[in-house]
Amino acid sequence: MDDEVIEISDSEREETSSNSEMDVEITVEQPGVDASVAAAEEIVPKDAATIAEEKKKLGNDQYKAQNYQNALKLYTDAISLCPDSAAYYGNRAACYMMLLNYNSALTDARHAIRLDPGFEKAYVRVAKCCLALGDIIGTEQAVKMVAELNSQSTAVSGEQAAAQKLRQLEATIQTNYDTKAYRNVIFYLDSALKLAPACLRYRLLKAECLAFLGRCDEALDIAVGVMKLDSTSADAIYVRGLCLYYTDNLEKGILHFERALTLDPDHYKSKQMRSKCKQLKEMKENGNMLFKSGRYREAHVIYTDALKIDEHNKDINSKLLYNRALVNTRIGNAREAVADCNRVLELNSQYLKALLLRARCYNDLEKFEESVADYETALQLEKTPEIKRLLREAKFALKKSKRKDYYKILGIGRSATDDEIKKAYRKKALVHHPDRHANSSAEERKEEELKFKEVGEAYAILSDARKKARYDSGQDIEEQEQADFDPNQMFRSFFQFNGGAGGRNNSFNFEF
């Protein structure tokens, strides 16, 4: 520390009062010293400078012992006794630096310089504080002054190199910020913060980029930490508003942006975000109103336009996409609804409503395996009786889908009447009968024989009320019944009881 003095112990100082009576016992330790002289020395009051030097010396001892809070108090006492001592301010600046209070340290170091313009150590401390606070120009100016006072000094060579490195980092950070490469910005800011750990500007820029990336909890922690140091920081309040905006708390986000503008009317980012926030809030509310009133196509347009406002707002965009998916289901666009749900789940894999909606759409599109997979995932997220029921139904639909679709084989709907089933069988059986394809290649004949058999199976099931009911309910048809089925016998029986294939003169040979 600067200007150390001889230690004077506290036991050598006593306050006296002319109105009080004190018995002072003097012990003479050195031969030849007059007792009256020693007593007189005990009661003579010390001047402020002497006491200040004692305080400073005690402060130095506490500083060396790393008791910086105690040292700070002693240096402050010394300054109050001798406010014109540059050395005392220099010592307290060093103490503030050890406590990471660089702003107070910088104030003291600059005050020391005003008291003593040739105080080299004070310039060194200014350089260190400016660097820690991210003030590149202030660092460079202090480095220059140290060089002017002592051209041989290397005390700030590290700060000089660090300031140059910070300049390069700031240029790189700005380039990446302009191109919205926020992950890169955070990477380079971390490097800058190692050189300038107390730079609030770097911290808040990092918090802003974290918010852009959806890491709002981390961003909020930084903003709150800065506000504890400076409750009037418009940048910190802006970041808090940004976190609210990106977590779909638009109303509170607007209030924070307005608060930031109250503190700094020219805060450009807050103006931008307040406008964006209000626009999104209005469009979201309008889309919801149109949806509830059944004006689905208009709601679809509103949601689509709202999605263009901010591609980085994953929370709001996932909700807008889900709402648009709902609209698509209402207007019969199941495939588009699935596409919207896919995008929702890319943004938020835990979005249960989107998962359930996609499962339902897959079922409507007869993609039963995908439907089952989605319901199984949903059940892992939330085990409710409703989801369990939906999963059972999806598995049942999947099982049914793996059977032959006899309605599709005959080319009829599930609500077809008995007459429609007979007509469909007549038509399909004549088309695929093997005799019709006797002159085809072996491969073609085999394919037509298979189709002829399937047509017969379909008619055998759908023309039998009991079997049809079991088939429609998803029950399995006994394999034995299907194994014993003879398509030729079915064909002969049908045309025997239904008037022949093309009238009375049937030209077909009904054997394979």
Short mmCIF file of C-alpha atoms in Angstrom, two decimals:
data_model
loop_
_atom_site.label_atom_id
_atom_site.label_comp_id
_atom_site.label_asym_id
_atom_site.label_seq_id
_atom_site.Cartn_x
_atom_site.Cartn_y
_atom_site.Cartn_z
CA MET A 1 0.00 0.00 0.00
CA ASP A 2 1.03 3.64 -0.36
CA ASP A 3 2.81 5.80 2.27
CA GLU A 4 3.08 3.41 5.19
CA VAL A 5 3.73 5.02 8.60
CA ILE A 6 4.97 3.77 11.94
CA GLU A 7 2.26 1.89 13.77
CA ILE A 8 0.77 3.64 16.77
CA SER A 9 -1.30 1.34 18.96
CA ASP A 10 -4.78 2.22 20.20
CA SER A 11 -3.62 1.83 23.81
CA GLU A 12 -1.50 4.93 23.42
CA ARG A 13 -4.55 7.10 22.75
CA GLU A 14 -6.99 8.17 25.51
CA GLU A 15 -9.70 10.75 25.49
CA THR A 16 -9.74 13.10 28.43
CA SER A 17 -12.18 15.62 29.79
CA SER A 18 -11.46 18.67 31.93
CA ASN A 19 -14.64 17.96 33.90
CA SER A 20 -13.76 14.34 34.76
CA GLU A 21 -11.41 12.98 37.37
CA MET A 22 -9.14 10.12 36.27
CA ASP A 23 -6.50 8.15 38.14
CA VAL A 24 -3.69 7.40 35.74
CA GLU A 25 -1.23 4.74 36.76
CA ILE A 26 2.11 5.20 35.03
CA THR A 27 4.56 2.36 34.73
CA VAL A 28 8.05 3.54 33.91
CA GLU A 29 9.68 0.90 31.76
CA GLN A 30 12.81 2.80 30.77
CA PRO A 31 15.22 4.11 33.39
CA GLY A 32 15.83 7.84 33.30
CA VAL A 33 12.37 8.80 31.95
CA ASP A 34 10.58 11.31 34.12
CA ALA A 35 7.11 10.08 35.18
CA SER A 36 5.53 13.50 34.81
CA VAL A 37 6.73 13.78 31.22
CA ALA A 38 5.25 10.36 30.37
CA ALA A 39 1.95 11.33 31.94
CA ALA A 40 1.89 14.55 29.95
CA GLU A 41 2.39 12.60 26.71
CA GLU A 42 -0.58 10.44 27.64
CA ILE A 43 -3.01 13.34 27.84
CA VAL A 44 -1.83 15.52 24.96
CA PRO A 45 -4.47 15.21 22.17
CA LYS A 46 -3.19 14.09 18.75
CA ASP A 47 -3.86 16.15 15.64
CA ALA A 48 -6.11 14.91 12.78
CA ALA A 49 -3.20 14.11 10.49
CA THR A 50 -1.61 11.84 13.06
CA ILE A 51 -4.84 9.99 13.73
CA ALA A 52 -5.48 9.70 9.99
CA GLU A 53 -2.05 8.14 9.52
CA GLU A 54 -2.84 5.67 12.26
CA LYS A 55 -6.13 4.79 10.59
CA LYS A 56 -4.39 4.32 7.28
CA LYS A 57 -1.73 2.11 8.85
CA LEU A 58 -4.41 -0.04 10.48
CA GLY A 59 -6.25 -0.11 7.16
CA ASN A 60 -3.10 -1.38 5.45
CA ASP A 61 -2.84 -4.19 7.98
CA GLN A 62 -6.46 -5.20 7.37
CA TYR A 63 -5.93 -5.01 3.62
CA LYS A 64 -2.91 -7.34 3.82
CA ALA A 65 -5.01 -9.72 5.91
CA GLN A 66 -7.68 -9.57 3.14
CA ASN A 67 -10.23 -8.09 5.53
CA TYR A 68 -11.30 -5.61 2.89
CA GLN A 69 -14.49 -4.39 4.55
CA ASN A 70 -12.57 -3.49 7.72
CA ALA A 71 -9.84 -1.86 5.65
CA LEU A 72 -12.44 0.14 3.73
CA LYS A 73 -13.88 1.57 6.94
CA LEU A 74 -10.44 2.57 8.23
CA TYR A 75 -9.48 4.25 4.94
CA THR A 76 -12.79 6.10 4.97
CA ASP A 77 -12.05 7.30 8.52
CA ALA A 78 -8.65 8.51 7.37
CA ILE A 79 -10.21 10.39 4.43
CA SER A 80 -12.76 12.07 6.71
CA LEU A 81 -9.86 13.31 8.86
CA CYS A 82 -7.65 14.34 5.94
CA PRO A 83 -9.78 14.77 2.80
CA ASP A 84 -6.90 16.28 0.81
CA SER A 85 -4.68 13.19 0.90
CA ALA A 86 -4.38 11.58 -2.53
CA ALA A 87 -2.74 8.51 -0.96
CA TYR A 88 -5.79 7.78 1.18
CA TYR A 89 -8.10 7.89 -1.85
CA GLY A 90 -5.65 5.69 -3.74
CA ASN A 91 -5.65 3.13 -0.95
CA ARG A 92 -9.43 3.10 -0.71
CA ALA A 93 -9.65 2.72 -4.50
CA ALA A 94 -7.49 -0.40 -4.24
CA CYS A 95 -9.75 -1.72 -1.50
CA TYR A 96 -12.88 -1.11 -3.59
CA MET A 97 -11.26 -2.99 -6.44
CA MET A 98 -10.72 -6.02 -4.24
CA LEU A 99 -14.42 -5.83 -3.34
CA LEU A 100 -15.22 -5.70 -7.10
CA ASN A 101 -16.81 -2.27 -6.66
CA TYR A 102 -15.13 -0.80 -9.72
CA ASN A 103 -17.33 2.29 -10.01
CA SER A 104 -16.47 3.47 -6.51
CA ALA A 105 -12.83 2.53 -7.07
CA LEU A 106 -12.77 4.59 -10.28
CA THR A 107 -14.31 7.58 -8.50
CA ASP A 108 -11.66 7.45 -5.76
CA ALA A 109 -8.77 6.96 -8.20
CA ARG A 110 -9.85 9.93 -10.30
CA HIS A 111 -10.25 12.06 -7.17
CA ALA A 112 -6.72 11.08 -6.12
CA ILE A 113 -5.49 12.28 -9.53
CA ARG A 114 -7.24 15.62 -9.07
CA LEU A 115 -5.45 16.00 -5.75
CA ASP A 116 -2.13 14.81 -7.19
CA PRO A 117 -1.90 14.88 -11.02
CA GLY A 118 1.42 13.03 -10.88
CA PHE A 119 0.07 10.08 -8.89
CA GLU A 120 1.09 7.20 -11.19
CA LYS A 121 -0.55 4.43 -9.17
CA ALA A 122 -3.88 6.24 -9.37
CA TYR A 123 -3.68 6.21 -13.19
CA VAL A 124 -2.89 2.48 -13.06
CA ARG A 125 -6.02 1.92 -10.98
CA VAL A 126 -8.09 4.06 -13.38
CA ALA A 127 -6.88 1.84 -16.26
CA LYS A 128 -7.77 -1.34 -14.39
CA CYS A 129 -11.20 -0.06 -13.37
CA CYS A 130 -12.05 1.23 -16.85
CA LEU A 131 -11.08 -2.12 -18.35
CA ALA A 132 -13.20 -4.05 -15.84
CA LEU A 133 -16.15 -1.77 -16.66
CA GLY A 134 -15.68 -2.22 -20.41
CA ASP A 135 -14.63 1.42 -20.98
CA ILE A 136 -12.05 0.96 -23.74
CA ILE A 137 -11.43 4.67 -24.31
CA GLY A 138 -11.00 5.35 -20.59
CA THR A 139 -8.53 2.46 -20.37
CA GLU A 140 -6.49 3.73 -23.30
CA GLN A 141 -6.38 7.29 -21.92
CA ALA A 142 -5.15 6.07 -18.52
CA VAL A 143 -2.52 3.86 -20.19
CA LYS A 144 -1.32 6.89 -22.13
CA MET A 145 -0.99 8.98 -18.95
CA VAL A 146 1.02 6.25 -17.22
CA ALA A 147 3.40 6.22 -20.19
CA GLU A 148 3.78 10.00 -20.03
CA LEU A 149 4.57 9.89 -16.30
CA ASN A 150 6.91 6.91 -16.60
CA SER A 151 7.97 5.76 -20.04
CA GLN A 152 9.61 2.66 -18.55
CA SER A 153 6.50 1.51 -16.70
CA THR A 154 4.99 -1.88 -17.54
CA ALA A 155 2.26 -1.63 -14.91
CA VAL A 156 -0.54 -1.34 -17.47
CA SER A 157 0.84 -3.36 -20.38
CA GLY A 158 -1.74 -6.08 -19.68
CA GLU A 159 -4.58 -3.55 -19.68
CA GLN A 160 -3.33 -2.08 -22.95
CA ALA A 161 -3.36 -5.50 -24.65
CA ALA A 162 -6.76 -6.34 -23.15
CA ALA A 163 -8.26 -3.08 -24.44
CA GLN A 164 -7.09 -3.90 -27.96
CA LYS A 165 -8.59 -7.38 -27.65
CA LEU A 166 -11.88 -5.88 -26.47
CA ARG A 167 -12.02 -3.63 -29.54
CA GLN A 168 -11.70 -6.66 -31.79
CA LEU A 169 -14.32 -8.59 -29.83
CA GLU A 170 -16.80 -5.70 -29.96
CA ALA A 171 -16.49 -5.52 -33.76
CA THR A 172 -17.10 -9.28 -34.03
CA ILE A 173 -20.02 -9.12 -31.60
CA GLN A 174 -21.68 -6.32 -33.59
CA THR A 175 -21.32 -8.22 -36.87
CA ASN A 176 -22.94 -11.33 -35.43
CA TYR A 177 -25.67 -9.32 -33.71
CA ASP A 178 -26.56 -7.59 -36.99
CA THR A 179 -26.95 -10.99 -38.68
CA LYS A 180 -28.98 -12.35 -35.72
CA ALA A 181 -26.36 -15.00 -34.99
CA TYR A 182 -27.19 -14.77 -31.31
CA ARG A 183 -25.38 -17.92 -30.20
CA ASN A 184 -22.17 -16.52 -31.65
CA VAL A 185 -22.82 -13.20 -29.94
CA ILE A 186 -23.09 -14.97 -26.57
CA PHE A 187 -19.88 -16.89 -27.24
CA TYR A 188 -17.89 -13.72 -27.95
CA LEU A 189 -19.54 -11.82 -25.11
CA ASP A 190 -18.35 -14.49 -22.68
CA SER A 191 -14.81 -13.84 -23.89
CA ALA A 192 -15.32 -10.09 -23.48
CA LEU A 193 -16.71 -10.54 -19.96
CA LYS A 194 -13.55 -12.38 -18.92
CA LEU A 195 -11.65 -9.17 -19.72
CA ALA A 196 -14.37 -6.79 -18.48
CA PRO A 197 -16.30 -8.69 -15.78
CA ALA A 198 -18.10 -5.61 -14.44
CA CYS A 199 -19.36 -4.34 -17.81
CA LEU A 200 -23.14 -4.07 -17.45
CA ARG A 201 -23.49 -3.34 -21.15
CA TYR A 202 -21.99 -6.71 -22.05
CA ARG A 203 -24.10 -8.50 -19.47
CA LEU A 204 -27.34 -6.98 -20.72
CA LEU A 205 -26.50 -7.64 -24.36
CA LYS A 206 -25.90 -11.27 -23.43
CA ALA A 207 -29.24 -11.32 -21.58
CA GLU A 208 -30.99 -9.90 -24.64
CA CYS A 209 -29.53 -12.61 -26.89
CA LEU A 210 -30.47 -15.30 -24.37
CA ALA A 211 -34.05 -14.02 -24.50
CA PHE A 212 -34.00 -14.13 -28.31
CA LEU A 213 -32.94 -17.78 -28.05
CA GLY A 214 -35.77 -18.58 -25.63
CA ARG A 215 -33.49 -18.91 -22.58
CA CYS A 216 -35.58 -16.42 -20.65
CA ASP A 217 -34.79 -17.68 -17.14
CA GLU A 218 -31.08 -17.03 -17.66
CA ALA A 219 -31.79 -13.66 -19.26
CA LEU A 220 -34.06 -12.64 -16.39
CA ASP A 221 -31.44 -13.54 -13.78
CA ILE A 222 -28.93 -11.23 -15.46
CA ALA A 223 -31.44 -8.38 -15.77
CA VAL A 224 -32.48 -8.64 -12.13
CA GLY A 225 -28.82 -8.70 -11.07
CA VAL A 226 -28.15 -5.50 -13.00
CA MET A 227 -31.24 -3.81 -11.58
CA LYS A 228 -29.96 -4.48 -8.07
CA LEU A 229 -26.94 -2.38 -9.03
CA ASP A 230 -28.91 0.19 -11.01
CA SER A 231 -32.69 0.23 -10.60
CA THR A 232 -33.03 2.94 -13.27
CA SER A 233 -31.31 0.97 -16.04
CA ALA A 234 -33.57 1.26 -19.09
CA ASP A 235 -31.64 -1.57 -20.75
CA ALA A 236 -32.28 -3.93 -17.83
CA ILE A 237 -36.00 -3.10 -17.78
CA TYR A 238 -36.10 -3.62 -21.55
CA VAL A 239 -34.60 -7.12 -21.12
CA ARG A 240 -37.19 -7.94 -18.45
CA GLY A 241 -39.91 -6.83 -20.87
CA LEU A 242 -38.33 -9.00 -23.55
CA CYS A 243 -38.49 -12.05 -21.27
CA LEU A 244 -42.17 -11.38 -20.58
CA TYR A 245 -42.83 -10.98 -24.30
CA TYR A 246 -41.12 -14.27 -25.17
CA THR A 247 -43.11 -16.13 -22.51
CA ASP A 248 -46.43 -14.86 -23.94
CA ASN A 249 -47.04 -12.29 -21.21
CA LEU A 250 -47.72 -9.50 -23.67
CA GLU A 251 -49.59 -7.18 -21.34
CA LYS A 252 -46.78 -6.99 -18.78
CA GLY A 253 -44.21 -6.86 -21.54
CA ILE A 254 -45.81 -3.69 -22.90
CA LEU A 255 -45.74 -2.12 -19.42
CA HIS A 256 -42.00 -2.81 -19.10
CA PHE A 257 -41.20 -1.33 -22.51
CA GLU A 258 -43.17 1.78 -21.59
CA ARG A 259 -41.29 2.01 -18.27
CA ALA A 260 -37.98 1.81 -20.14
CA LEU A 261 -39.14 4.60 -22.45
CA THR A 262 -40.08 6.72 -19.44
CA LEU A 263 -36.49 6.43 -18.21
CA ASP A 264 -35.03 6.85 -21.70
CA PRO A 265 -37.47 8.32 -24.27
CA ASP A 266 -35.01 7.54 -27.08
CA HIS A 267 -34.64 3.84 -26.22
CA TYR A 268 -35.05 2.50 -29.77
CA LYS A 269 -35.31 -1.19 -28.91
CA SER A 270 -38.10 -0.58 -26.42
CA LYS A 271 -40.03 1.41 -29.03
CA GLN A 272 -39.71 -1.44 -31.51
CA MET A 273 -40.72 -4.12 -29.04
CA ARG A 274 -43.66 -2.16 -27.66
CA SER A 275 -45.04 -1.82 -31.19
CA LYS A 276 -44.45 -5.51 -31.99
CA CYS A 277 -45.99 -6.56 -28.69
CA LYS A 278 -49.15 -4.53 -29.26
CA GLN A 279 -49.49 -5.79 -32.83
CA LEU A 280 -49.17 -9.45 -31.81
CA LYS A 281 -51.59 -9.03 -28.92
CA GLU A 282 -54.21 -7.45 -31.19
CA MET A 283 -53.87 -10.06 -33.96
CA LYS A 284 -53.94 -12.97 -31.53
CA GLU A 285 -57.13 -11.66 -29.91
CA ASN A 286 -58.77 -11.02 -33.31
CA GLY A 287 -57.91 -14.52 -34.53
CA ASN A 288 -59.38 -16.08 -31.39
CA MET A 289 -62.55 -14.02 -31.75
CA LEU A 290 -63.00 -15.07 -35.39
CA PHE A 291 -62.42 -18.73 -34.48
CA LYS A 292 -65.00 -18.66 -31.70
CA SER A 293 -67.56 -17.06 -34.03
CA GLY A 294 -67.03 -19.80 -36.66
CA ARG A 295 -65.32 -17.56 -39.22
CA TYR A 296 -62.58 -20.08 -39.72
CA ARG A 297 -61.09 -18.96 -43.02
CA GLU A 298 -60.74 -15.37 -41.76
CA ALA A 299 -59.15 -16.69 -38.56
CA HIS A 300 -56.73 -18.73 -40.70
CA VAL A 301 -55.58 -15.56 -42.48
CA ILE A 302 -55.09 -13.68 -39.19
CA TYR A 303 -53.08 -16.49 -37.58
CA THR A 304 -50.92 -16.81 -40.71
CA ASP A 305 -50.15 -13.08 -40.72
CA ALA A 306 -49.41 -13.10 -36.98
CA LEU A 307 -46.85 -15.87 -37.49
CA LYS A 308 -44.83 -13.53 -39.72
CA ILE A 309 -44.30 -10.90 -37.00
CA ASP A 310 -41.52 -12.58 -34.98
CA GLU A 311 -40.00 -15.92 -35.94
CA HIS A 312 -38.01 -16.01 -32.70
CA ASN A 313 -41.01 -15.99 -30.37
CA LYS A 314 -41.35 -19.75 -30.00
CA ASP A 315 -43.92 -19.62 -27.21
CA ILE A 316 -46.41 -17.39 -29.02
CA ASN A 317 -45.76 -18.96 -32.42
CA SER A 318 -46.41 -22.45 -31.08
CA LYS A 319 -49.81 -21.28 -29.82
CA LEU A 320 -50.60 -19.51 -33.09
CA LEU A 321 -49.68 -22.65 -35.05
CA TYR A 322 -51.83 -24.80 -32.78
CA ASN A 323 -54.76 -22.42 -33.26
CA ARG A 324 -54.27 -22.53 -37.03
CA ALA A 325 -54.15 -26.34 -36.87
CA LEU A 326 -57.52 -26.28 -35.13
CA VAL A 327 -58.85 -24.01 -37.87
CA ASN A 328 -57.57 -26.44 -40.50
CA THR A 329 -59.48 -29.31 -38.87
CA ARG A 330 -62.65 -27.20 -38.99
CA ILE A 331 -62.31 -26.53 -42.73
CA GLY A 332 -61.32 -30.11 -43.59
CA ASN A 333 -57.59 -29.61 -44.10
CA ALA A 334 -56.35 -32.50 -41.98
CA ARG A 335 -53.00 -32.70 -43.77
CA GLU A 336 -52.31 -29.01 -43.18
CA ALA A 337 -53.37 -29.45 -39.57
CA VAL A 338 -50.76 -32.20 -39.20
CA ALA A 339 -48.12 -29.93 -40.77
CA ASP A 340 -48.95 -27.16 -38.28
CA CYS A 341 -48.81 -29.60 -35.36
CA ASN A 342 -45.42 -30.82 -36.61
CA ARG A 343 -44.12 -27.26 -36.42
CA VAL A 344 -45.61 -26.78 -32.95
CA LEU A 345 -43.86 -29.89 -31.66
CA GLU A 346 -40.57 -28.79 -33.23
CA LEU A 347 -40.84 -25.62 -31.14
CA ASN A 348 -42.11 -27.38 -28.03
CA SER A 349 -42.01 -31.17 -27.85
CA GLN A 350 -44.06 -31.08 -24.61
CA TYR A 351 -47.07 -29.34 -26.20
CA LEU A 352 -49.71 -31.92 -25.24
CA LYS A 353 -52.66 -30.34 -27.06
CA ALA A 354 -50.77 -30.32 -30.36
CA LEU A 355 -49.76 -33.95 -29.86
CA LEU A 356 -53.35 -35.02 -29.24
CA LEU A 357 -54.64 -33.01 -32.18
CA ARG A 358 -52.06 -34.54 -34.52
CA ALA A 359 -53.00 -38.03 -33.29
CA ARG A 360 -56.64 -37.32 -34.08
CA CYS A 361 -55.75 -36.01 -37.54
CA TYR A 362 -53.60 -39.07 -38.23
CA ASN A 363 -56.57 -41.23 -37.32
CA ASP A 364 -58.80 -39.27 -39.74
CA LEU A 365 -56.17 -39.73 -42.44
CA GLU A 366 -56.10 -43.48 -41.65
CA LYS A 367 -52.46 -43.26 -40.55
CA PHE A 368 -53.19 -45.46 -37.58
CA GLU A 369 -49.64 -46.38 -36.60
CA GLU A 370 -48.70 -42.68 -36.36
CA SER A 371 -51.86 -42.03 -34.37
CA VAL A 372 -51.01 -44.78 -31.86
CA ALA A 373 -47.43 -43.47 -31.52
CA ASP A 374 -48.68 -39.95 -30.73
CA TYR A 375 -51.18 -41.17 -28.13
CA GLU A 376 -48.45 -43.27 -26.48
CA THR A 377 -46.20 -40.20 -26.29
CA ALA A 378 -49.09 -38.15 -24.90
CA LEU A 379 -49.71 -40.77 -22.22
CA GLN A 380 -46.11 -40.45 -21.10
CA LEU A 381 -46.60 -36.70 -20.69
CA GLU A 382 -49.90 -36.97 -18.83
CA LYS A 383 -51.51 -40.19 -17.64
CA THR A 384 -55.24 -39.40 -17.75
CA PRO A 385 -58.23 -41.73 -18.28
CA GLU A 386 -59.17 -39.79 -21.42
CA ILE A 387 -55.77 -40.30 -23.08
CA LYS A 388 -55.81 -43.98 -22.09
CA ARG A 389 -59.22 -44.33 -23.77
CA LEU A 390 -58.01 -42.58 -26.92
CA LEU A 391 -54.97 -44.85 -27.05
CA ARG A 392 -57.15 -47.98 -26.79
CA GLU A 393 -59.37 -46.74 -29.59
CA ALA A 394 -56.35 -45.90 -31.76
CA LYS A 395 -54.87 -49.37 -31.22
CA PHE A 396 -58.22 -50.90 -32.10
CA ALA A 397 -58.39 -48.82 -35.27
CA LEU A 398 -54.86 -49.91 -36.13
CA LYS A 399 -55.81 -53.53 -35.66
CA LYS A 400 -58.86 -53.09 -37.88
CA SER A 401 -56.78 -51.36 -40.53
CA LYS A 402 -54.52 -54.39 -40.86
CA ARG A 403 -57.46 -56.60 -41.89
CA LYS A 404 -58.70 -56.71 -45.46
CA ASP A 405 -61.00 -53.80 -46.19
CA TYR A 406 -63.93 -55.66 -47.72
CA TYR A 407 -65.81 -52.46 -48.43
CA LYS A 408 -62.89 -51.11 -50.40
CA ILE A 409 -62.50 -54.44 -52.27
CA LEU A 410 -66.11 -54.20 -53.45
CA GLY A 411 -65.82 -50.46 -54.03
CA ILE A 412 -68.68 -49.49 -51.73
CA GLY A 413 -69.18 -47.39 -48.61
CA ARG A 414 -69.74 -48.73 -45.13
CA SER A 415 -73.39 -47.71 -45.26
CA ALA A 416 -74.10 -49.76 -48.43
CA THR A 417 -77.41 -51.65 -48.57
CA ASP A 418 -77.78 -55.36 -49.30
CA ASP A 419 -78.74 -54.61 -52.90
CA GLU A 420 -75.71 -52.37 -53.35
CA ILE A 421 -73.47 -55.11 -51.94
CA LYS A 422 -74.94 -57.65 -54.42
CA LYS A 423 -74.53 -55.32 -57.37
CA ALA A 424 -70.94 -54.56 -56.38
CA TYR A 425 -70.11 -58.25 -56.08
CA ARG A 426 -71.71 -59.05 -59.46
CA LYS A 427 -69.66 -56.35 -61.14
CA LYS A 428 -66.32 -57.14 -59.47
CA ALA A 429 -66.68 -60.92 -59.81
CA LEU A 430 -67.27 -60.67 -63.56
CA VAL A 431 -64.30 -58.30 -63.94
CA HIS A 432 -61.84 -60.58 -62.12
CA HIS A 433 -63.19 -64.05 -63.03
CA PRO A 434 -60.26 -66.24 -64.22
CA ASP A 435 -62.01 -67.27 -67.45
CA ARG A 436 -62.01 -63.68 -68.56
CA HIS A 437 -58.19 -63.67 -68.28
CA ALA A 438 -57.45 -67.12 -69.73
CA ASN A 439 -55.28 -65.62 -72.46
CA SER A 440 -53.28 -63.35 -70.10
CA SER A 441 -49.78 -64.01 -68.85
CA ALA A 442 -49.28 -66.39 -65.95
CA GLU A 443 -48.49 -63.48 -63.61
CA GLU A 444 -51.63 -61.59 -64.62
CA ARG A 445 -53.80 -64.70 -64.25
CA LYS A 446 -52.44 -65.27 -60.74
CA GLU A 447 -53.15 -61.66 -59.76
CA GLU A 448 -56.71 -61.82 -61.11
CA GLU A 449 -57.35 -65.11 -59.35
CA LEU A 450 -56.31 -63.49 -56.05
CA LYS A 451 -58.60 -60.53 -56.64
CA PHE A 452 -61.45 -62.86 -57.59
CA LYS A 453 -60.97 -64.70 -54.32
CA GLU A 454 -60.90 -61.45 -52.30
CA VAL A 455 -64.13 -60.29 -53.98
CA GLY A 456 -65.78 -63.57 -52.99
CA GLU A 457 -64.51 -63.26 -49.41
CA ALA A 458 -65.80 -59.71 -49.17
CA TYR A 459 -69.25 -60.72 -50.36
CA ALA A 460 -69.31 -63.76 -48.08
CA ILE A 461 -68.74 -61.54 -45.05
CA LEU A 462 -70.79 -58.48 -45.97
CA SER A 463 -73.80 -60.45 -47.22
CA ASP A 464 -74.06 -62.32 -43.92
CA ALA A 465 -75.68 -60.09 -41.29
CA ARG A 466 -73.95 -61.82 -38.34
CA LYS A 467 -70.50 -61.82 -39.92
CA LYS A 468 -70.91 -58.26 -41.16
CA ALA A 469 -71.81 -57.06 -37.65
CA ARG A 470 -68.74 -58.76 -36.20
CA TYR A 471 -66.54 -57.36 -38.95
CA ASP A 472 -67.89 -53.84 -38.50
CA SER A 473 -67.31 -53.99 -34.73
CA GLY A 474 -63.68 -54.97 -35.29
CA GLN A 475 -63.93 -58.57 -34.22
CA ASP A 476 -61.83 -61.17 -35.97
CA ILE A 477 -63.43 -63.54 -38.44
CA GLU A 478 -62.48 -67.11 -37.68
CA GLU A 479 -59.55 -68.18 -39.81
CA GLN A 480 -61.22 -71.58 -40.42
CA GLU A 481 -64.18 -69.93 -42.09
CA GLN A 482 -61.87 -68.05 -44.45
CA ALA A 483 -59.68 -71.10 -45.11
CA ASP A 484 -62.71 -73.19 -46.14
CA PHE A 485 -63.99 -70.48 -48.46
CA ASP A 486 -64.35 -71.47 -52.16
CA PRO A 487 -64.69 -68.44 -54.47
CA ASN A 488 -65.94 -70.58 -57.38
CA GLN A 489 -68.69 -72.08 -55.27
CA MET A 490 -69.65 -68.58 -54.14
CA PHE A 491 -69.74 -67.41 -57.75
CA ARG A 492 -71.93 -70.33 -58.91
CA SER A 493 -74.28 -70.00 -55.99
CA PHE A 494 -74.67 -66.26 -56.48
CA PHE A 495 -75.54 -66.44 -60.16
CA GLN A 496 -77.73 -69.49 -59.66
CA PHE A 497 -79.93 -67.57 -57.26
CA ASN A 498 -79.53 -64.16 -58.88
CA GLY A 499 -80.28 -64.81 -62.54
CA GLY A 500 -76.86 -65.60 -64.09
CA ALA A 501 -73.97 -63.46 -65.09
CA GLY A 502 -75.39 -61.63 -68.00
CA GLY A 503 -78.90 -62.92 -68.38
CA ARG A 504 -80.18 -66.42 -69.08
CA ASN A 505 -77.45 -67.41 -71.53
CA ASN A 506 -74.32 -67.50 -69.43
CA SER A 507 -71.25 -68.15 -71.60
CA PHE A 508 -68.73 -68.47 -68.69
CA ASN A 509 -67.20 -71.75 -67.65
CA PHE A 510 -67.17 -71.27 -63.87
CA GLU A 511 -64.22 -73.61 -63.23
CA PHE A 512 -60.62 -72.48 -62.98
#
